[in-house]
PDB file of C-alpha atoms in Angstrom:
ATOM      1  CA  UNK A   1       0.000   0.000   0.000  1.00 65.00           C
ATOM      2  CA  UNK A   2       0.960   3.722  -0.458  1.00 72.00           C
ATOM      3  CA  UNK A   3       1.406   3.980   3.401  1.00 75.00           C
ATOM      4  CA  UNK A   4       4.142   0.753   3.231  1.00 81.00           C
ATOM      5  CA  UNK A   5       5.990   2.680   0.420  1.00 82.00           C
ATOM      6  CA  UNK A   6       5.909   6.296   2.424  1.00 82.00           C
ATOM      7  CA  UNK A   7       7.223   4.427   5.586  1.00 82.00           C
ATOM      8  CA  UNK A   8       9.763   2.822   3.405  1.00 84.00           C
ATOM      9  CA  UNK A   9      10.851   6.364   1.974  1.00 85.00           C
ATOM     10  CA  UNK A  10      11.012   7.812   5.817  1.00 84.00           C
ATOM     11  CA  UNK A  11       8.094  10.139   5.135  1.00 85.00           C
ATOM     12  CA  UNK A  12       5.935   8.699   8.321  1.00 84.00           C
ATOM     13  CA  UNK A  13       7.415   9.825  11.868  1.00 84.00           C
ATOM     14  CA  UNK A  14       6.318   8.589  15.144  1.00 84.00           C
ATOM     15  CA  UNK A  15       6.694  11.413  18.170  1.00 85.00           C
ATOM     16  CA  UNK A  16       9.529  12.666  15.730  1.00 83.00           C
ATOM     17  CA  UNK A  17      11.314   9.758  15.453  1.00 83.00           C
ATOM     18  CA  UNK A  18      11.188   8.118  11.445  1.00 87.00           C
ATOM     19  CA  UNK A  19       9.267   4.728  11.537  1.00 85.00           C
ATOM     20  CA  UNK A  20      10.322   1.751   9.512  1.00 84.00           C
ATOM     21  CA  UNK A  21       8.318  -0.667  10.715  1.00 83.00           C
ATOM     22  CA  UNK A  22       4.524  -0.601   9.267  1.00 78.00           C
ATOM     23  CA  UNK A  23       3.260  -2.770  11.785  1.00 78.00           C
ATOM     24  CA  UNK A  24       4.233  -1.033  14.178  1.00 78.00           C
ATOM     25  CA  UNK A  25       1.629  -0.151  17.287  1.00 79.00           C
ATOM     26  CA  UNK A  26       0.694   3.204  18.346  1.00 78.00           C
ATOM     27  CA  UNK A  27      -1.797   5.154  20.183  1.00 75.00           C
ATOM     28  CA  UNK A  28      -3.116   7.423  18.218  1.00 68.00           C
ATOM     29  CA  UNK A  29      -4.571   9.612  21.072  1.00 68.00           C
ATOM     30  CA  UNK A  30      -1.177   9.821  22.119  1.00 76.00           C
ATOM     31  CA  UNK A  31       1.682   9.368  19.967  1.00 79.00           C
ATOM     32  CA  UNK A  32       1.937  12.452  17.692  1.00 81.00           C
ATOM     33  CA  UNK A  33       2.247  11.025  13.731  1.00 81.00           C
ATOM     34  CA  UNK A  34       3.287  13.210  10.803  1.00 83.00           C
ATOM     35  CA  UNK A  35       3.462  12.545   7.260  1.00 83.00           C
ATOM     36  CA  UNK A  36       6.270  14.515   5.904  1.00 83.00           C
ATOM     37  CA  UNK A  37       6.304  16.994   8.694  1.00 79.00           C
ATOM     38  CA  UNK A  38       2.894  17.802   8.440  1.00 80.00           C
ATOM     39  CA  UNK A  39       0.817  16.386  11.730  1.00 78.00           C
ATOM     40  CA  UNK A  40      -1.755  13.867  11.400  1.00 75.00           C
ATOM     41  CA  UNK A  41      -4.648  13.892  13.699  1.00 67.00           C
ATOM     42  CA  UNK A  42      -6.474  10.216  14.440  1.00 61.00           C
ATOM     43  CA  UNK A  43     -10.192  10.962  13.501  1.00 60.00           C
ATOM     44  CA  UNK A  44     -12.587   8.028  13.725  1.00 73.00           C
ATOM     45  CA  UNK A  45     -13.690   9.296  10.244  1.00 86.00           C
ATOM     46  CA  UNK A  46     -12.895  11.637   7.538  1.00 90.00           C
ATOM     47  CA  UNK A  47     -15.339  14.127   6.492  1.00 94.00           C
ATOM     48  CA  UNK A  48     -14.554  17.106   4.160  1.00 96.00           C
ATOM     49  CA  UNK A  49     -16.732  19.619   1.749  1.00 97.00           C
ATOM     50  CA  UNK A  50     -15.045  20.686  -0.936  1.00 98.00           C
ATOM     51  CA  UNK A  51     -15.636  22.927  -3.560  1.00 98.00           C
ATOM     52  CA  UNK A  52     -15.181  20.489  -6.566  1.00 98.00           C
ATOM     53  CA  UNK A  53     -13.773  22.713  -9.533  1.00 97.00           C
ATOM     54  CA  UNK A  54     -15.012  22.884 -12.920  1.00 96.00           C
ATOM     55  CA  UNK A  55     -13.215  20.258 -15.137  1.00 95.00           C
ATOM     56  CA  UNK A  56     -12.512  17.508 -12.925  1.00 96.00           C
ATOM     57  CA  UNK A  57     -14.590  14.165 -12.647  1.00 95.00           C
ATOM     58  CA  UNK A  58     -16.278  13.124  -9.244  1.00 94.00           C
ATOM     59  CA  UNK A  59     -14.325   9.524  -9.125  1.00 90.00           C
ATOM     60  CA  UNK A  60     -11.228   8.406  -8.021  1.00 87.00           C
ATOM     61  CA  UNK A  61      -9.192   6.896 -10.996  1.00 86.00           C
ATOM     62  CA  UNK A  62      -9.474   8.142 -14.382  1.00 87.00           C
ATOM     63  CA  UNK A  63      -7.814   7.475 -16.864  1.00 86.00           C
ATOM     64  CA  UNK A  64      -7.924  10.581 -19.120  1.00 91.00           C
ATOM     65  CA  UNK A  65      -9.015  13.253 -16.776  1.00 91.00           C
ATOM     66  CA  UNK A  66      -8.141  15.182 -13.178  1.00 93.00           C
ATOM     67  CA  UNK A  67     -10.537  13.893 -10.317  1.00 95.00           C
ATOM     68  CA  UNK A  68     -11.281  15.504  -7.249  1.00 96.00           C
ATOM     69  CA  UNK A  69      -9.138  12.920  -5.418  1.00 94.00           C
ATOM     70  CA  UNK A  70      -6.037  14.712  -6.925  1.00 94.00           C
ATOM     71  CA  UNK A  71      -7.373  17.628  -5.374  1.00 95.00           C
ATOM     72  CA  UNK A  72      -6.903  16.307  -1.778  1.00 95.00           C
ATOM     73  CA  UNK A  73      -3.559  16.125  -0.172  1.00 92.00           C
ATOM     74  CA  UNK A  74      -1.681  12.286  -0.425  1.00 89.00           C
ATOM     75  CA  UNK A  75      -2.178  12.240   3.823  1.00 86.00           C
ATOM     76  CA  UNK A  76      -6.028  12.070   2.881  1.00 90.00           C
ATOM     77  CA  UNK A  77      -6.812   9.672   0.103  1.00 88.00           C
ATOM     78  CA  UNK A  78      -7.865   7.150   2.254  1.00 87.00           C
ATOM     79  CA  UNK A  79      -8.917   3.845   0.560  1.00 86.00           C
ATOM     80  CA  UNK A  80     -12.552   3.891   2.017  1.00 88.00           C
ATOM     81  CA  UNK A  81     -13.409   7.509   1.364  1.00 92.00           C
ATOM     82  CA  UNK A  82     -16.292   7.912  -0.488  1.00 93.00           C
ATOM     83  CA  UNK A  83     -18.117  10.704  -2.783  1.00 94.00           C
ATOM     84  CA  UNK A  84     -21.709  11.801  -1.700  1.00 91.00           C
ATOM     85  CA  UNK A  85     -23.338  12.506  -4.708  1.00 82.00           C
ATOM     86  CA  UNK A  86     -20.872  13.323  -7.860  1.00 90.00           C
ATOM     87  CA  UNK A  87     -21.215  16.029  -9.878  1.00 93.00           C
ATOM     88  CA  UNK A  88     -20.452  16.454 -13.922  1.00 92.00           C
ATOM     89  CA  UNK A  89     -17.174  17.282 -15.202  1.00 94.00           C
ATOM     90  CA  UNK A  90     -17.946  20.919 -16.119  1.00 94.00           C
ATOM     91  CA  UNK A  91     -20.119  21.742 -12.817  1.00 96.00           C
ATOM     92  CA  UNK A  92     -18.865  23.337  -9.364  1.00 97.00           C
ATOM     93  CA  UNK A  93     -19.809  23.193  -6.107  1.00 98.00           C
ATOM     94  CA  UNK A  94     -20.067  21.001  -3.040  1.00 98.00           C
ATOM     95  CA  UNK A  95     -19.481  17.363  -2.748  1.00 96.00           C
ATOM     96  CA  UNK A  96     -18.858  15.857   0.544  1.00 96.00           C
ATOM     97  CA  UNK A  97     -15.911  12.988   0.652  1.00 96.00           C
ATOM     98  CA  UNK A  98     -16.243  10.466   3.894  1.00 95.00           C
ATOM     99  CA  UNK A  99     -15.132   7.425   5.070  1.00 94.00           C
ATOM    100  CA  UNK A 100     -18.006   6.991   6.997  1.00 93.00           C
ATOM    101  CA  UNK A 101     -20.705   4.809   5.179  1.00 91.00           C
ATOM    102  CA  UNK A 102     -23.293   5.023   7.025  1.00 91.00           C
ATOM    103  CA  UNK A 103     -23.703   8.807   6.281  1.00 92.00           C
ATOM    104  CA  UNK A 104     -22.712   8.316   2.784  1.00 92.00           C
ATOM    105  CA  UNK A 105     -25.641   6.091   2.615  1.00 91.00           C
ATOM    106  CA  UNK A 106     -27.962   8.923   4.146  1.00 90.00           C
ATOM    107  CA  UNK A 107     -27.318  11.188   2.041  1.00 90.00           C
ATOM    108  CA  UNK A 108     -26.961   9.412  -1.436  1.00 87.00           C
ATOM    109  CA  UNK A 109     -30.292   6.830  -0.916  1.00 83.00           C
ATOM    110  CA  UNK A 110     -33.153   7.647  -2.837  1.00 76.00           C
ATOM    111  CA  UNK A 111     -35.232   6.946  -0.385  1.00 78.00           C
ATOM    112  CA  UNK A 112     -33.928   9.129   1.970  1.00 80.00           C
ATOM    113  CA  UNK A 113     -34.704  12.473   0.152  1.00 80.00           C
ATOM    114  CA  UNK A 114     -31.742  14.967   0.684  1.00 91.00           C
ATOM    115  CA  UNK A 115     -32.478  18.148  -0.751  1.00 93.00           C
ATOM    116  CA  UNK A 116     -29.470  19.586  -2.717  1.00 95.00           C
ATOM    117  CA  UNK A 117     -29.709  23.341  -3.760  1.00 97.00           C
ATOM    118  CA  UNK A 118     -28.279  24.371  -7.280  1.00 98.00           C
ATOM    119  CA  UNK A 119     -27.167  28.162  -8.669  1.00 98.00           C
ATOM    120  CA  UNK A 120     -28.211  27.846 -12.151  1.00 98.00           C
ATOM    121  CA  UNK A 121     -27.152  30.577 -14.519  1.00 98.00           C
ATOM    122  CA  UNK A 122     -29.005  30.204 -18.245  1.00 98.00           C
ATOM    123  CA  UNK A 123     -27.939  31.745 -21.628  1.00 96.00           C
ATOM    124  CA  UNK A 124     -30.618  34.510 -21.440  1.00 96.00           C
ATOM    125  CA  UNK A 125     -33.535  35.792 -19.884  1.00 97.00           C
ATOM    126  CA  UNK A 126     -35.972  33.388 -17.909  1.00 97.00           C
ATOM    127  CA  UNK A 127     -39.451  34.780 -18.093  1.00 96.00           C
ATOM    128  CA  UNK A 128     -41.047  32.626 -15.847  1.00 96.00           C
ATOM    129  CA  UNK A 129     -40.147  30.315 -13.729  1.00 96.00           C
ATOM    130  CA  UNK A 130     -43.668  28.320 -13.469  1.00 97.00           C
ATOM    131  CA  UNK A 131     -42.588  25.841 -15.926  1.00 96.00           C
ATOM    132  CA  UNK A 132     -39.736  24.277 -13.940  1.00 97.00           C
ATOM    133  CA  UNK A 133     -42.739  23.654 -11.511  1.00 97.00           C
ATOM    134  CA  UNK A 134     -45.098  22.005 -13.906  1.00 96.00           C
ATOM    135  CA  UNK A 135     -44.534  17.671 -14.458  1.00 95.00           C
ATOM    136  CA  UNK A 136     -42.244  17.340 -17.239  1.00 96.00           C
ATOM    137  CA  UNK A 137     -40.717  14.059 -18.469  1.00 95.00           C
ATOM    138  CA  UNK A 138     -36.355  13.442 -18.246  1.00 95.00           C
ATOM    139  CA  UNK A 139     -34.849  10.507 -19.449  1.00 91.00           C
ATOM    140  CA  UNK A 140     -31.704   9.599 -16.726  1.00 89.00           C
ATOM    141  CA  UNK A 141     -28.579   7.932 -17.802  1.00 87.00           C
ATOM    142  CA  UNK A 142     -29.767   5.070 -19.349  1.00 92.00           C
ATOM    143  CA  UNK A 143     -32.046   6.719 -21.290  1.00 92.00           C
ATOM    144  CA  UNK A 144     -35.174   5.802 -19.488  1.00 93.00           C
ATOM    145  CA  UNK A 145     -38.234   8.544 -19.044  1.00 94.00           C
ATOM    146  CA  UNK A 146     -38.891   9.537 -15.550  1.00 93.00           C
ATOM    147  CA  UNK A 147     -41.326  12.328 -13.753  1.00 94.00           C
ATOM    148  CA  UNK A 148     -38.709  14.533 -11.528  1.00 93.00           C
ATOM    149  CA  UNK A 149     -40.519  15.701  -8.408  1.00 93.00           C
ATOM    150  CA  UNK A 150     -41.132  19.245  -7.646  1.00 95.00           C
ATOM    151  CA  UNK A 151     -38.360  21.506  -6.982  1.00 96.00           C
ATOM    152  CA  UNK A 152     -38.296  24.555  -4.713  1.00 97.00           C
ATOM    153  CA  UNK A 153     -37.283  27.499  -6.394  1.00 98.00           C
ATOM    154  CA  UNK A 154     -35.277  29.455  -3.994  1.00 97.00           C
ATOM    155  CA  UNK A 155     -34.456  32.442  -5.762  1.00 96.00           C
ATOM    156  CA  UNK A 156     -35.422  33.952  -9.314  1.00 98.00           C
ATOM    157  CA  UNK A 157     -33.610  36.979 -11.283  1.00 97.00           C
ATOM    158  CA  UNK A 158     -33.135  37.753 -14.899  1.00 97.00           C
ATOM    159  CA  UNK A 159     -31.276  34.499 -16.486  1.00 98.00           C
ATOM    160  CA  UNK A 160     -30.441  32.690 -12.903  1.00 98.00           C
ATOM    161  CA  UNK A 161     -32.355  30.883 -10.363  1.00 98.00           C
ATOM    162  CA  UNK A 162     -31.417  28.965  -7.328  1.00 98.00           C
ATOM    163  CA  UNK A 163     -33.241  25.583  -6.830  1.00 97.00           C
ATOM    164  CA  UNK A 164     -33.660  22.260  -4.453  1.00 97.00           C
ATOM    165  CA  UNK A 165     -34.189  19.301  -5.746  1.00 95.00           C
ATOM    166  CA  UNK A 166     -33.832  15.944  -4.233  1.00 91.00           C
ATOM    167  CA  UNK A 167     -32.961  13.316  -6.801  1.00 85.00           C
ATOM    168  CA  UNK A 168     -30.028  14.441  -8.770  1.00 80.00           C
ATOM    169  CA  UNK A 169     -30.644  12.137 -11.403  1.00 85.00           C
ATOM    170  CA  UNK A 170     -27.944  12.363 -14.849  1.00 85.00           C
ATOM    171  CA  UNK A 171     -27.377  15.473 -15.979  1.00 91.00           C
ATOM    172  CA  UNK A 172     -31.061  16.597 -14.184  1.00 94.00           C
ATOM    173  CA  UNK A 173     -30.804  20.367 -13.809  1.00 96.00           C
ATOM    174  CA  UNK A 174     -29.345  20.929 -17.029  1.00 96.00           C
ATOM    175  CA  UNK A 175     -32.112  18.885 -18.192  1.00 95.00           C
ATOM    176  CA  UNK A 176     -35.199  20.424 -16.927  1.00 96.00           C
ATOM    177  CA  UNK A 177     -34.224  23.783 -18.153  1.00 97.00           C
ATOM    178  CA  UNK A 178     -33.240  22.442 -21.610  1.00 96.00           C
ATOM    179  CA  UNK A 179     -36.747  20.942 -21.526  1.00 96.00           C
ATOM    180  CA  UNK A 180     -38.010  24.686 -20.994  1.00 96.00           C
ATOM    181  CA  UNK A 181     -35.851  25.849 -23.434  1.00 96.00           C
ATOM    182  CA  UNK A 182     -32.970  26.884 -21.651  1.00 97.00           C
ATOM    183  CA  UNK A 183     -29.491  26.360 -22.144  1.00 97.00           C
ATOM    184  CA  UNK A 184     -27.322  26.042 -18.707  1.00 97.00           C
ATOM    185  CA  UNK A 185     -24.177  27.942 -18.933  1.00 97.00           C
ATOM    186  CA  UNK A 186     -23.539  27.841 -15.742  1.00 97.00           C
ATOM    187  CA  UNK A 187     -24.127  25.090 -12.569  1.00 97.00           C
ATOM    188  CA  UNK A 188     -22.659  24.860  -9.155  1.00 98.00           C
ATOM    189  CA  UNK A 189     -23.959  23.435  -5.898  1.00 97.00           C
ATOM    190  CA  UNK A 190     -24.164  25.439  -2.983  1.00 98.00           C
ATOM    191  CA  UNK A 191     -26.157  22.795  -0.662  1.00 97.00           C
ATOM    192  CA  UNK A 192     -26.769  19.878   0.737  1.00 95.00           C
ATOM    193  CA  UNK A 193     -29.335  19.041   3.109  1.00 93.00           C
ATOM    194  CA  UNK A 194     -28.948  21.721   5.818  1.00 92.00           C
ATOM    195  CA  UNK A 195     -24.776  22.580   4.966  1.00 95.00           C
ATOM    196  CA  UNK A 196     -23.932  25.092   2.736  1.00 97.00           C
ATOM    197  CA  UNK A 197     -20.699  25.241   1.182  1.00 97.00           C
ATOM    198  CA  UNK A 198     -18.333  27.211   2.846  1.00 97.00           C
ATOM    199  CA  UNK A 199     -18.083  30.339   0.747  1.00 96.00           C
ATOM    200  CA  UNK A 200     -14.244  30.903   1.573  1.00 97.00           C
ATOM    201  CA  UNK A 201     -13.256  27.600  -0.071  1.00 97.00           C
ATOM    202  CA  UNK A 202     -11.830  28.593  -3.243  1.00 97.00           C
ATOM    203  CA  UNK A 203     -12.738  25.690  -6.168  1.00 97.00           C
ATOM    204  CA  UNK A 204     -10.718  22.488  -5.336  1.00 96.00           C
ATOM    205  CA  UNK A 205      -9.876  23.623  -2.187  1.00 97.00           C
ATOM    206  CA  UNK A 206     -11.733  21.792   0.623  1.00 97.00           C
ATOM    207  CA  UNK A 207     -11.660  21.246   4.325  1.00 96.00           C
ATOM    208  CA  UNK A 208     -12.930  18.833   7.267  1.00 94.00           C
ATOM    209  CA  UNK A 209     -16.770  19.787   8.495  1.00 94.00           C
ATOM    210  CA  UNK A 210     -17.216  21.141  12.061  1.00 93.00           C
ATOM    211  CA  UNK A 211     -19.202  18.882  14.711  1.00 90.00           C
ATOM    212  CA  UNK A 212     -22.063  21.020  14.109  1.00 93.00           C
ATOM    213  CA  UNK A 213     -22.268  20.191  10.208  1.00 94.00           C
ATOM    214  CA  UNK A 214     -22.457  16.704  10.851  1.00 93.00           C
ATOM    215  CA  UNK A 215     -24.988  16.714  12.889  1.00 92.00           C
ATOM    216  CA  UNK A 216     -26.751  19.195  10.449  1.00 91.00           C
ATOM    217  CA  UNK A 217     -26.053  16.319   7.714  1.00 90.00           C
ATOM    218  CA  UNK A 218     -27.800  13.611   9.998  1.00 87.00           C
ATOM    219  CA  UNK A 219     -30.640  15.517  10.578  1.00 84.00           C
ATOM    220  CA  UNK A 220     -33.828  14.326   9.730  1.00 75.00           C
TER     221      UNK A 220
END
């Protein structure tokens, strides 16, 4: 594994001193590890927002393209951490990375109906809004027709609105506004469920959420 090769190089320290043993013990409420230099605190499990930049693919191999993986620091690609709810290529916004399943599972089911919350900027003028609201027909990835629910428009103003909607289905925003003759120029997530992404994070940056934001995400 990486952290067998880093130990190998002398990159892993244990209260200062380099390890070269990867089986050795510690305690990690009390031994201080660092991973070249930098301090590395023991947390049960890893949970960051980040603010996924445009052009790179929610995944954690590819192949052809930058993911958001490359965006986190070596210390924190853990093997179980896990992307709640991708976003395209071209899109921005929030995606939360954990290693904790459980609350991957809460907020990626469909049955569990997270809301996530969209800016949507379109090539020109929206008149109206009201059509977004009325039942229109999507087809998702594999090409098969489906009903979106409702979404809650948050916010309306010349040629962007803000939205909720809880499925997230392929390509869905960019979708229902096509089907009211829109074109999407712009997309980023600012929300899910009850956290908003932090507005200092600049795109690919990211950081761990506070106590309070996890509890937020577990909410009911």
């Amino acid at each position: 594994s990486m952290v067998k090769l880093w130990i190998k190089k002398g990159d892993v320290t244990v209260n200062a001193c380099v390890v070269k043993d990867p089986s050795m013990t510690i305690d990690p409420n009390h031994d201080v590890i660092a991973f070249r230099d930098e301090t590395i605190t023991y947390v049960e499990n890893f949970t960051v927002m980040m603010n996924k930049r445009a052009g790179v693919v929610s995944a954690r191999k590819d192949t052809r393209h930058t993911t958001v993986f490359d965006d986190l620091s070596p210390a924190h690609r853990y093997d179980h951490l896990s992307i709640a709810g991708r976003l395209d290529k071209d899109t921005e916004g929030l995606i939360i990375l954990s290693t904790d399943g459980d609350l991957i599972h809460q907020l990626t089911h469909p049955k569990k109906n997270v809301f996530k919350t969209y800016l949507v900027v379109c090539d020109r003028l929206i008149d109206s809004v009201q059509p977004l609201l009325e039942p229109m027909t999507l087809l998702d990835g594999k090409n098969q027709p489906y009903t979106p629910q409702m979404p809650i428009i948050v916010f309306h103003n010349k040629n962007t609105v803000e939205l909720k909607i809880k499925e997230g289905k392929f390509h869905q925003v960019k979708r229902m506004f096509q089907a009211i003759g829109h074109e999407v120029v712009y997309l980023k997530r600012t929300a899910i469920h009850h956290v908003i992404l932090d507005a200092t994070l600049n795109p690919g940056q990211y950081r761990m959420l506070t106590e309070i934001e996890l509890a937020q995400l577990r909410k009911k």
